[in-house]
Each structure stands twice: as structure tokens, then as C-alpha cells.
PDB file of C-alpha atoms in Angstrom:
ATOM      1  CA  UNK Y 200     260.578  88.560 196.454  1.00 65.00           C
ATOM      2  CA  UNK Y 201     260.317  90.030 192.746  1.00 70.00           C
ATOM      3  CA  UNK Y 202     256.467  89.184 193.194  1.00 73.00           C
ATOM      4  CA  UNK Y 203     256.030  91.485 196.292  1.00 75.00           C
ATOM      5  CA  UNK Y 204     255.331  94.613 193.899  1.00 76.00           C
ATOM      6  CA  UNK Y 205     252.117  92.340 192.822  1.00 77.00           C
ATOM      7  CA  UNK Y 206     250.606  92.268 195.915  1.00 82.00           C
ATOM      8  CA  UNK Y 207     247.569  94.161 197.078  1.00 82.00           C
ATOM      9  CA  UNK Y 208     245.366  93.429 199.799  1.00 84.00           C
ATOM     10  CA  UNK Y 209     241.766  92.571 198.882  1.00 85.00           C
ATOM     11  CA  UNK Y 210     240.647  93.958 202.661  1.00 83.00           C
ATOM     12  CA  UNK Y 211     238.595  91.070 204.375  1.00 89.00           C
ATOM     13  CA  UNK Y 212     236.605  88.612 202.472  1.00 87.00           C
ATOM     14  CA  UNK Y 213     234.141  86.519 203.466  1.00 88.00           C
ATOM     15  CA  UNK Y 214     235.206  83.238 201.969  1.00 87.00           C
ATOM     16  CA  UNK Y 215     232.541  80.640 202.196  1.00 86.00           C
ATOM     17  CA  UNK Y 216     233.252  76.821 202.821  1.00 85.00           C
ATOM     18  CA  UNK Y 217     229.765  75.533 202.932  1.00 84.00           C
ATOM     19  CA  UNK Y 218     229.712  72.146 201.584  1.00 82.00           C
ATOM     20  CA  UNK Y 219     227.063  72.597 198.439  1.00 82.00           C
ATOM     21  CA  UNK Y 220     228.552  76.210 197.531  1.00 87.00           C
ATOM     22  CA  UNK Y 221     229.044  76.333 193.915  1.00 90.00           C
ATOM     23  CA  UNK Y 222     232.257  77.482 192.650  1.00 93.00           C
ATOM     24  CA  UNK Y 223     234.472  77.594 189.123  1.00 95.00           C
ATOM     25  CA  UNK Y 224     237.213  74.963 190.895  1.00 95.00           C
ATOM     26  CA  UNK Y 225     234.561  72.558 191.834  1.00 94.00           C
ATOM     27  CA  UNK Y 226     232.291  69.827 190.804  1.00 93.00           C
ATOM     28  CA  UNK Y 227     232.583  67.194 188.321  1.00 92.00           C
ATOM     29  CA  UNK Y 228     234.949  67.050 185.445  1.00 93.00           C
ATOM     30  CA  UNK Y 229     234.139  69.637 182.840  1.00 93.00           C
ATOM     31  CA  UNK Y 230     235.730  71.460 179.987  1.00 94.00           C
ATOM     32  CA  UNK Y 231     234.828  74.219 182.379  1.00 96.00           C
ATOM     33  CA  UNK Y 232     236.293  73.568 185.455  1.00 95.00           C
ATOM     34  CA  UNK Y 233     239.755  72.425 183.579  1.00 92.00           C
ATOM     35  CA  UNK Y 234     239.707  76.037 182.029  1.00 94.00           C
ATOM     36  CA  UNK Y 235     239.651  77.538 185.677  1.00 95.00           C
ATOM     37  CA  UNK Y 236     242.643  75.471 187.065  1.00 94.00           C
ATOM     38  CA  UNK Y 237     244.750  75.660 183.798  1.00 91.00           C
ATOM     39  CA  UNK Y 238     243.944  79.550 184.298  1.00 90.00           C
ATOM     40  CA  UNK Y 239     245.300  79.525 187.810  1.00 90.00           C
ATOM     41  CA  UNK Y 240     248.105  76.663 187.251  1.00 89.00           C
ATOM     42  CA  UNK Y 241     249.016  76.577 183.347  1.00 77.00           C
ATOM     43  CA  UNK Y 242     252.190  74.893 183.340  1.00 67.00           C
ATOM     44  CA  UNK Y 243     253.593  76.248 186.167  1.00 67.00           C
ATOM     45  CA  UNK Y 244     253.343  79.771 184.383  1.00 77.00           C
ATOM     46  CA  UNK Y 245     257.185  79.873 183.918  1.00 84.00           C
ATOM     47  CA  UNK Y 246     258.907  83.413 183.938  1.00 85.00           C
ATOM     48  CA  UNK Y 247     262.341  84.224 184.016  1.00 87.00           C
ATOM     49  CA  UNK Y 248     264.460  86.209 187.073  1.00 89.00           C
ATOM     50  CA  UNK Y 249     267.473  88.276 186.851  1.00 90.00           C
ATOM     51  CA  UNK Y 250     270.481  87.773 189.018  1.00 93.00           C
ATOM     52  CA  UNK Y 251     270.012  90.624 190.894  1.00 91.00           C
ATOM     53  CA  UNK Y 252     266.155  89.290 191.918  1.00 90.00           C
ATOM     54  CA  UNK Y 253     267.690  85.617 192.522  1.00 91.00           C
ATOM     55  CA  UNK Y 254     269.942  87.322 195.176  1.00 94.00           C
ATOM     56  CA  UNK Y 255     267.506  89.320 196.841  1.00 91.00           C
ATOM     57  CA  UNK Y 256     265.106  86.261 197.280  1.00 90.00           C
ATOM     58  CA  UNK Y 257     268.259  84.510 199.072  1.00 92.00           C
ATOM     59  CA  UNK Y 258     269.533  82.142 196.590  1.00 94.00           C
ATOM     60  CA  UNK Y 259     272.631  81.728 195.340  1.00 94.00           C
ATOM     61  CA  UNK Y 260     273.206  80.339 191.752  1.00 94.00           C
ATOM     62  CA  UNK Y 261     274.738  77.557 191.108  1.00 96.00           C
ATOM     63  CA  UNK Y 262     275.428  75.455 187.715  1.00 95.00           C
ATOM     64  CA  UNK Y 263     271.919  73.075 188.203  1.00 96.00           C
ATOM     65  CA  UNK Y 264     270.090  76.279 188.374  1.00 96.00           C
ATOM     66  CA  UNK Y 265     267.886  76.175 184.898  1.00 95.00           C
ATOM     67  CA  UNK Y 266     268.172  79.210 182.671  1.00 94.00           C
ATOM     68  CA  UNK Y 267     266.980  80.642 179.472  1.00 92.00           C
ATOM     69  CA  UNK Y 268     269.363  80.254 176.737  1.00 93.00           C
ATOM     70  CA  UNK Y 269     270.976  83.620 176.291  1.00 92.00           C
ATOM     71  CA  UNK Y 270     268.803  84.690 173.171  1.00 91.00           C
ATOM     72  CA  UNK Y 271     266.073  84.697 175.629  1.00 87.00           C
ATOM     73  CA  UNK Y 272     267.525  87.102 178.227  1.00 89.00           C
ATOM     74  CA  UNK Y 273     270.115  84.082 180.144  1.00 92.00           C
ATOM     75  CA  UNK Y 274     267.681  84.575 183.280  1.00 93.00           C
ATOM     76  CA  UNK Y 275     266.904  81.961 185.401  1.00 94.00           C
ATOM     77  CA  UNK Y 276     263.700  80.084 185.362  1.00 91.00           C
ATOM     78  CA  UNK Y 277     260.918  81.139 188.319  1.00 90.00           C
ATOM     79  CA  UNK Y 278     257.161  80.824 189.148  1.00 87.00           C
ATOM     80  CA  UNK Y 279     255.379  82.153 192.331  1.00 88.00           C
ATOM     81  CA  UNK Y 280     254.912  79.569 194.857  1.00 91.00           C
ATOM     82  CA  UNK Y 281     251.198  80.231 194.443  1.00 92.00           C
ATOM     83  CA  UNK Y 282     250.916  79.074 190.887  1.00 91.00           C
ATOM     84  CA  UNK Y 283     252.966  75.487 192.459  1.00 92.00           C
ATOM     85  CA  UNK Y 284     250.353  75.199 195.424  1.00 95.00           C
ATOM     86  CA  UNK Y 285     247.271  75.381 193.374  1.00 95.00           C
ATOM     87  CA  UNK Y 286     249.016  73.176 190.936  1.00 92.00           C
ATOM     88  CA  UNK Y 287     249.257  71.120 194.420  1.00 95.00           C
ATOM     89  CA  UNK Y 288     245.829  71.511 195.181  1.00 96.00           C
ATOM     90  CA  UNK Y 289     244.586  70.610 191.919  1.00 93.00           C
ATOM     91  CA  UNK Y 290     246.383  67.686 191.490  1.00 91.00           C
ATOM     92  CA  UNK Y 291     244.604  66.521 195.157  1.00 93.00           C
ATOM     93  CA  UNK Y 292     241.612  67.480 193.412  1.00 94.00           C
ATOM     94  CA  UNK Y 293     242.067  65.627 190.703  1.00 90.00           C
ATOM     95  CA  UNK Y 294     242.935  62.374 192.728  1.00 88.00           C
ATOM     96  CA  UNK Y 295     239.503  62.503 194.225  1.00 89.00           C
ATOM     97  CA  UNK Y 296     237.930  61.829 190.618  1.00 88.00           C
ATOM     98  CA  UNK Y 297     239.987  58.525 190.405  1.00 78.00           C
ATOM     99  CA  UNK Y 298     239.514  56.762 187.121  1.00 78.00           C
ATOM    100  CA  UNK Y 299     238.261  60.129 185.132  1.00 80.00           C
ATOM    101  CA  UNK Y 300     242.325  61.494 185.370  1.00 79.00           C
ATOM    102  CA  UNK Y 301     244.452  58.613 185.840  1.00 69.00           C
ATOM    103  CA  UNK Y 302     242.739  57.159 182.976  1.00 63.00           C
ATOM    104  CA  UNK Y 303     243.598  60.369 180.924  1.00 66.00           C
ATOM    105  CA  UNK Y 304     246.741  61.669 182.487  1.00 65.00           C
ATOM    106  CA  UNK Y 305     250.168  61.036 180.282  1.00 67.00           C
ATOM    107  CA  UNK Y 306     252.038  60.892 183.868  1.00 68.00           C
ATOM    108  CA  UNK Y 307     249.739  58.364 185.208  1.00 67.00           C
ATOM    109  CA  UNK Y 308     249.647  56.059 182.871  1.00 68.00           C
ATOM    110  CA  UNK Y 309     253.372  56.291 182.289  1.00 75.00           C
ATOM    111  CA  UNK Y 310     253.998  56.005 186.013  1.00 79.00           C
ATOM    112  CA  UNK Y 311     251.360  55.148 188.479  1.00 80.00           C
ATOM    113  CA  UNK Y 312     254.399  55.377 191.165  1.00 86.00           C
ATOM    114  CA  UNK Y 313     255.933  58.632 189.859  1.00 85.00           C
ATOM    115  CA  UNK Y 314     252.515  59.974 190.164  1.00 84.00           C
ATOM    116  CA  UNK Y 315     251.628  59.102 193.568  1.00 88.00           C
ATOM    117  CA  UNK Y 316     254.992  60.319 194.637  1.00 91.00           C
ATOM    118  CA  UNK Y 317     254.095  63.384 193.622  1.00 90.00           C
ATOM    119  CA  UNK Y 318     251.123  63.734 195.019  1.00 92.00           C
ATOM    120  CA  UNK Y 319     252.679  62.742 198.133  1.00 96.00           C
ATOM    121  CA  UNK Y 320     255.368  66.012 197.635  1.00 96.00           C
ATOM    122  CA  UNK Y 321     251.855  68.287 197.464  1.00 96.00           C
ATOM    123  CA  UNK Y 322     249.896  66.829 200.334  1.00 97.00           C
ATOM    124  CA  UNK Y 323     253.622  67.325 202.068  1.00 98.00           C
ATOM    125  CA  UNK Y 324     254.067  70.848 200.825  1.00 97.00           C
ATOM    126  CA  UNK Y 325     250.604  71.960 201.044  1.00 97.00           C
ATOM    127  CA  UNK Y 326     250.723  70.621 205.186  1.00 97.00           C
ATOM    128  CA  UNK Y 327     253.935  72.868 205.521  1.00 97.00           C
ATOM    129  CA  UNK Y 328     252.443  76.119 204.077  1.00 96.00           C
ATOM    130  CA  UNK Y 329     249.340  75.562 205.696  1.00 96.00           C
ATOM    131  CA  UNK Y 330     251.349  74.725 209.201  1.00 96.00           C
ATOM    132  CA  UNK Y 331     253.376  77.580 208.339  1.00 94.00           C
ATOM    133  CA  UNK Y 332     250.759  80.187 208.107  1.00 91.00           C
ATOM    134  CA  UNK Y 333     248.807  78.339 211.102  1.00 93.00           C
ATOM    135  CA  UNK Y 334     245.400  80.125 210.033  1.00 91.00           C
ATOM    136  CA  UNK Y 335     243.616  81.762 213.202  1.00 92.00           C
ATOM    137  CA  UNK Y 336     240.393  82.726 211.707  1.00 90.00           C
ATOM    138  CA  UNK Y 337     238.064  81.268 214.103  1.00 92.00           C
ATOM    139  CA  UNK Y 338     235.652  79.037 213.209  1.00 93.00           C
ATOM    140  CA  UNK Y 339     231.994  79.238 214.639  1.00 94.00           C
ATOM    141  CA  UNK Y 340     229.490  76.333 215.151  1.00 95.00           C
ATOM    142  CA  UNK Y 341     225.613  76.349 214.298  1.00 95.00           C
ATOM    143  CA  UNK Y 342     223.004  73.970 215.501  1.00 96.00           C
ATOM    144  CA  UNK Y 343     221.538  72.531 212.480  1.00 93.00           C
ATOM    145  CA  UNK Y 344     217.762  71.073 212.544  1.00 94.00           C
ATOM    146  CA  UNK Y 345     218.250  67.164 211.788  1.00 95.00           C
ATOM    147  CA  UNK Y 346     221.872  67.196 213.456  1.00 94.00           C
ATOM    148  CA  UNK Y 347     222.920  66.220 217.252  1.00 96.00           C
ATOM    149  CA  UNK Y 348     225.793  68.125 217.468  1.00 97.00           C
ATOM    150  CA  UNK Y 349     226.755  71.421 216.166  1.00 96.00           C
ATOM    151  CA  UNK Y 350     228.425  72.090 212.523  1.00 93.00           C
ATOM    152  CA  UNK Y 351     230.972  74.322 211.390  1.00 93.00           C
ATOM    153  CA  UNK Y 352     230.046  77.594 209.725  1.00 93.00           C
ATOM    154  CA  UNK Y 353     232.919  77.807 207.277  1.00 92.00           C
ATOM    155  CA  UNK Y 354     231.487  80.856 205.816  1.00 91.00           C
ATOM    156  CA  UNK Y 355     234.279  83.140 207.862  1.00 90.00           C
ATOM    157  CA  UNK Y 356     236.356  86.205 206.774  1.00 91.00           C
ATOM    158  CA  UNK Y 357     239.687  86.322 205.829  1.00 89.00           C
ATOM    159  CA  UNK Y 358     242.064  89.025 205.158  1.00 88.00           C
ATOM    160  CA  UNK Y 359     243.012  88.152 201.741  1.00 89.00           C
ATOM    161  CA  UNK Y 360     245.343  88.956 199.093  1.00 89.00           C
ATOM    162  CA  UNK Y 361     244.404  90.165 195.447  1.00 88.00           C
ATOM    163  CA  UNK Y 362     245.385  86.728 193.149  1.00 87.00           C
ATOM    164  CA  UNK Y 363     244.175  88.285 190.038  1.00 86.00           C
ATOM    165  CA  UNK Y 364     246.563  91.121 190.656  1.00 86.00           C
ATOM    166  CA  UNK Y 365     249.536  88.178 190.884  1.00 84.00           C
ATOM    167  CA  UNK Y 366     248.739  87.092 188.151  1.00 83.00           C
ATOM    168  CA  UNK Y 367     248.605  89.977 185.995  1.00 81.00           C
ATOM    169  CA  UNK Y 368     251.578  90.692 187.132  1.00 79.00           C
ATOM    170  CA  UNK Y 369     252.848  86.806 186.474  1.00 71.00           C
ATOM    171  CA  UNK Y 370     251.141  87.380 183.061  1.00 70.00           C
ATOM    172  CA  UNK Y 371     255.127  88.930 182.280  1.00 65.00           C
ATOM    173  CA  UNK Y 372     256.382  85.195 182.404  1.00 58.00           C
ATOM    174  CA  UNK Y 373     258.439  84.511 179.166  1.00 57.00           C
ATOM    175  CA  UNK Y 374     257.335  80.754 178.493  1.00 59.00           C
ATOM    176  CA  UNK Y 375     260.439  78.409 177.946  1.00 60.00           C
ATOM    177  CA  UNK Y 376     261.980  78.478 174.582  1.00 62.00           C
ATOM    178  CA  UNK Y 377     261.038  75.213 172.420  1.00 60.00           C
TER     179      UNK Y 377
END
């Protein structure tokens, strides 16, 4: 994939689960917390790809595939699946703060169906990837004064990938033309 050159391994990283962690992608609806996903998921951060990449990725094009007009290069229209699965995750996010987005959200209010449909196509994607990848870490359990049974210690390492080094590298996207 064109994105390939972008990646860099961040080594292991402890990422930590715990329940009352704080973090910039959680927590009540702020001006805040939208700047972090928009950051991560800003319109699908739209970039173009040359003929040559489209073939080496394993696609073949065909006349439904969108492209820039040809003042703009003629390339056809990409993102990284990454940017679409936090877009994914975001919108599950988002649909765990009810009435604050539907009541705000252009697509929502439009089309509660349409919505829910596609919320239904992330749940379904973001199962796939995550079935996909089938995650090994192992997760320990701690016995936690108050509780009967032991609880998950979700602060485990993971071999990660660099994201900011994606998308500095995604940061080339050429945003559609008007």
C-alpha cells in the first residue's frame, strides 16, 4: 500500500484501558474532545492515488472509481483505512452521547435510518478488523478490595505503530476540488 512508506514502529507501548483514565478522545462533549477526533478523522482526510499505486494495492479501475478532475492531477480518490476506522469508532462514540449528536448532526436529523445504517456498517467493519487482527496480548486479572471476583488489568503492552507518523505522511492529501 502507498501508505506502507509511513509506517514506523513505536516499539511496545503500554496502552492503558483502565476505566477512569483520562484521555483527549474521551469524556463528555467538548469543543476539546471534537478537536481531537476531527484531528484524527477530518473528513475522511481525502488524498489522491496514481494508477500505478491503485494497481499495486490490487485494484483495478473501473468507470465508478471517483477521481480528481484532471486540473487536479486525474488521480483517484483514497484515504488510509485508519482515518475510516476511527471515523468508525467515533461515530460509536458519539452514539453513546444520544441526544447531544443526533440532536446536532445534519445526517441524523435528515435520516435517523440512514444514520443507524451506518453505524451498523462501523460496528460491522470495526468486528472484521478487530477479528482480523485477533489481538493476543494477554490480559491479566487483579483482585480488587470491594470486588468478589477478579478484574481485568487493561493496562497491557502492545507493539504499536507510529499514527502521528501516518498522518504526517496523510497530511499530502489534496482535499477534493469544490
Amino acid at each position: 500500500a502507498p501508505a506502507n512508506e509511513a509506517i514506523e514502529s513505536k516499539g511496545i507501548v503500554r496502552l492503558n484501558g483502565s476505566w477512569d483514565r483520562p484521555s483527549a478522545y474521551r469524556g463528555s462533549p467538548s469543543p476539546d474532545l471534537e478537536a481531537a477526533w476531527d484531528r484524527v478523522t477530518a473528513d475522511g482526510r481525502l488524498m489522491s492515488m496514481t494508477l500505478e499505486e491503485l494497481l499495486k494495492i490490487g485494484e483495478e479501475p473501473a468507470p465508478f472509481m471517483a477521481r480528481y478532475p484532471e486540473e487536479y492531477g486525474g488521480d483517484y480518490v483514497a484515504t488510509v483505512e485508519v482515518i475510516h476506522q476511527l471515523h468508525c469508532i467515533n461515530m460509536v462514540r458519539q452514539s453513546g452521547w444520544g441526544d447531544h449528536y443526533t440532536a446536532t448532526d445534519a445526517d441524523f436529523i435528515k435520516s435517523p435510518d440512514k444514520w443507524r445504517i451506518h453505524l451498523d456498517h462501523c460496528v460491522e467493519l470495526l468486528r472484521q478488523i478487530i477479528m482480523c487482527h485477533s489481538d493476543v496480548t494477554m490480559v491479566t486479572y487483579d483482585w480488587v478490595e470491594g470486588l468478589d471476583v477478579p478484574y481485568p488489568n487493561f493496562n497491557i503492552p502492545h507493539q504499536c505503530r507510529d499514527l502521528e507518523k501516518i498522518l504526517d505522511w496523510d497530511n499530502v492529501a489534496l482535499p477534493l476540488p469544490p
